């Protein structure tokens, strides 16, 4: 009986000591700091996330740290080009414990070298349609996206339409689960085309275009 009781105490101690803790914070800027919090069951890793929105000379970066499901980890950043100097990027680095202190930047320098592909591009508010221009894709951007929906920030709904170049990983990204609402009325991806060649028709895509916080950044930047 004494052995069983001791074993129970030992197992309870091991279980309590194995709970994952991650730093939790979100701030505007290249880094953030916050308290250590115990992760909910099923969240097996810590994550450092960066969201960047750029319009010509204006640039906003928000850094987040939190507990994550391991299936949220992405090897490569997502980049998007809306044309007219408007770009948006998201990156995630997963880590645990001391490794988070020396983790690499989730958003390495952007590859701005044209890759020979192009897409229709535009961004507009208060409409589900926008006047298209053509933008040259860069780096790993091999897909064209076409999205329209209604973003709700607080109690104010905002219709938006967006098109441009993106990475393939964005077209297969899991749907976001948190943040303010975006009711999607159109979300499609297609392979980007070479100049002078007709692109394939848009095909429905199952992902959500922008993580909620990044959508908020983009709306604030363009307002």
Short mmCIF file of N, CA and C in Angstrom, two decimals, residues 27 33 106 117 144 146 148 216 221:
data_model
loop_
_atom_site.label_atom_id
_atom_site.label_comp_id
_atom_site.label_asym_id
_atom_site.label_seq_id
_atom_site.Cartn_x
_atom_site.Cartn_y
_atom_site.Cartn_z
N UNK A 27 2.35 42.36 -29.66
CA UNK A 27 2.69 43.78 -29.66
C UNK A 27 3.03 44.22 -31.08
N UNK A 33 7.13 40.60 -25.40
CA UNK A 33 7.42 39.84 -24.19
C UNK A 33 6.18 39.80 -23.33
N UNK A 106 10.74 34.55 -37.86
CA UNK A 106 9.69 33.93 -38.69
C UNK A 106 9.55 34.55 -40.07
N UNK A 117 6.24 35.05 -63.40
CA UNK A 117 4.81 34.81 -63.35
C UNK A 117 4.07 36.11 -63.05
N UNK A 144 -2.20 32.63 -57.98
CA UNK A 144 -3.05 33.84 -57.99
C UNK A 144 -4.23 33.59 -57.06
N UNK A 146 -8.08 35.17 -55.49
CA UNK A 146 -9.22 36.08 -55.72
C UNK A 146 -10.15 35.87 -54.54
N UNK A 148 -13.16 37.69 -51.78
CA UNK A 148 -14.08 38.76 -51.41
C UNK A 148 -14.82 38.33 -50.16
N UNK A 216 -6.80 42.52 -39.91
CA UNK A 216 -6.98 43.78 -39.19
C UNK A 216 -5.86 44.75 -39.51
N UNK A 221 -4.09 49.62 -42.18
CA UNK A 221 -3.07 50.24 -43.00
C UNK A 221 -3.69 50.96 -44.19
#
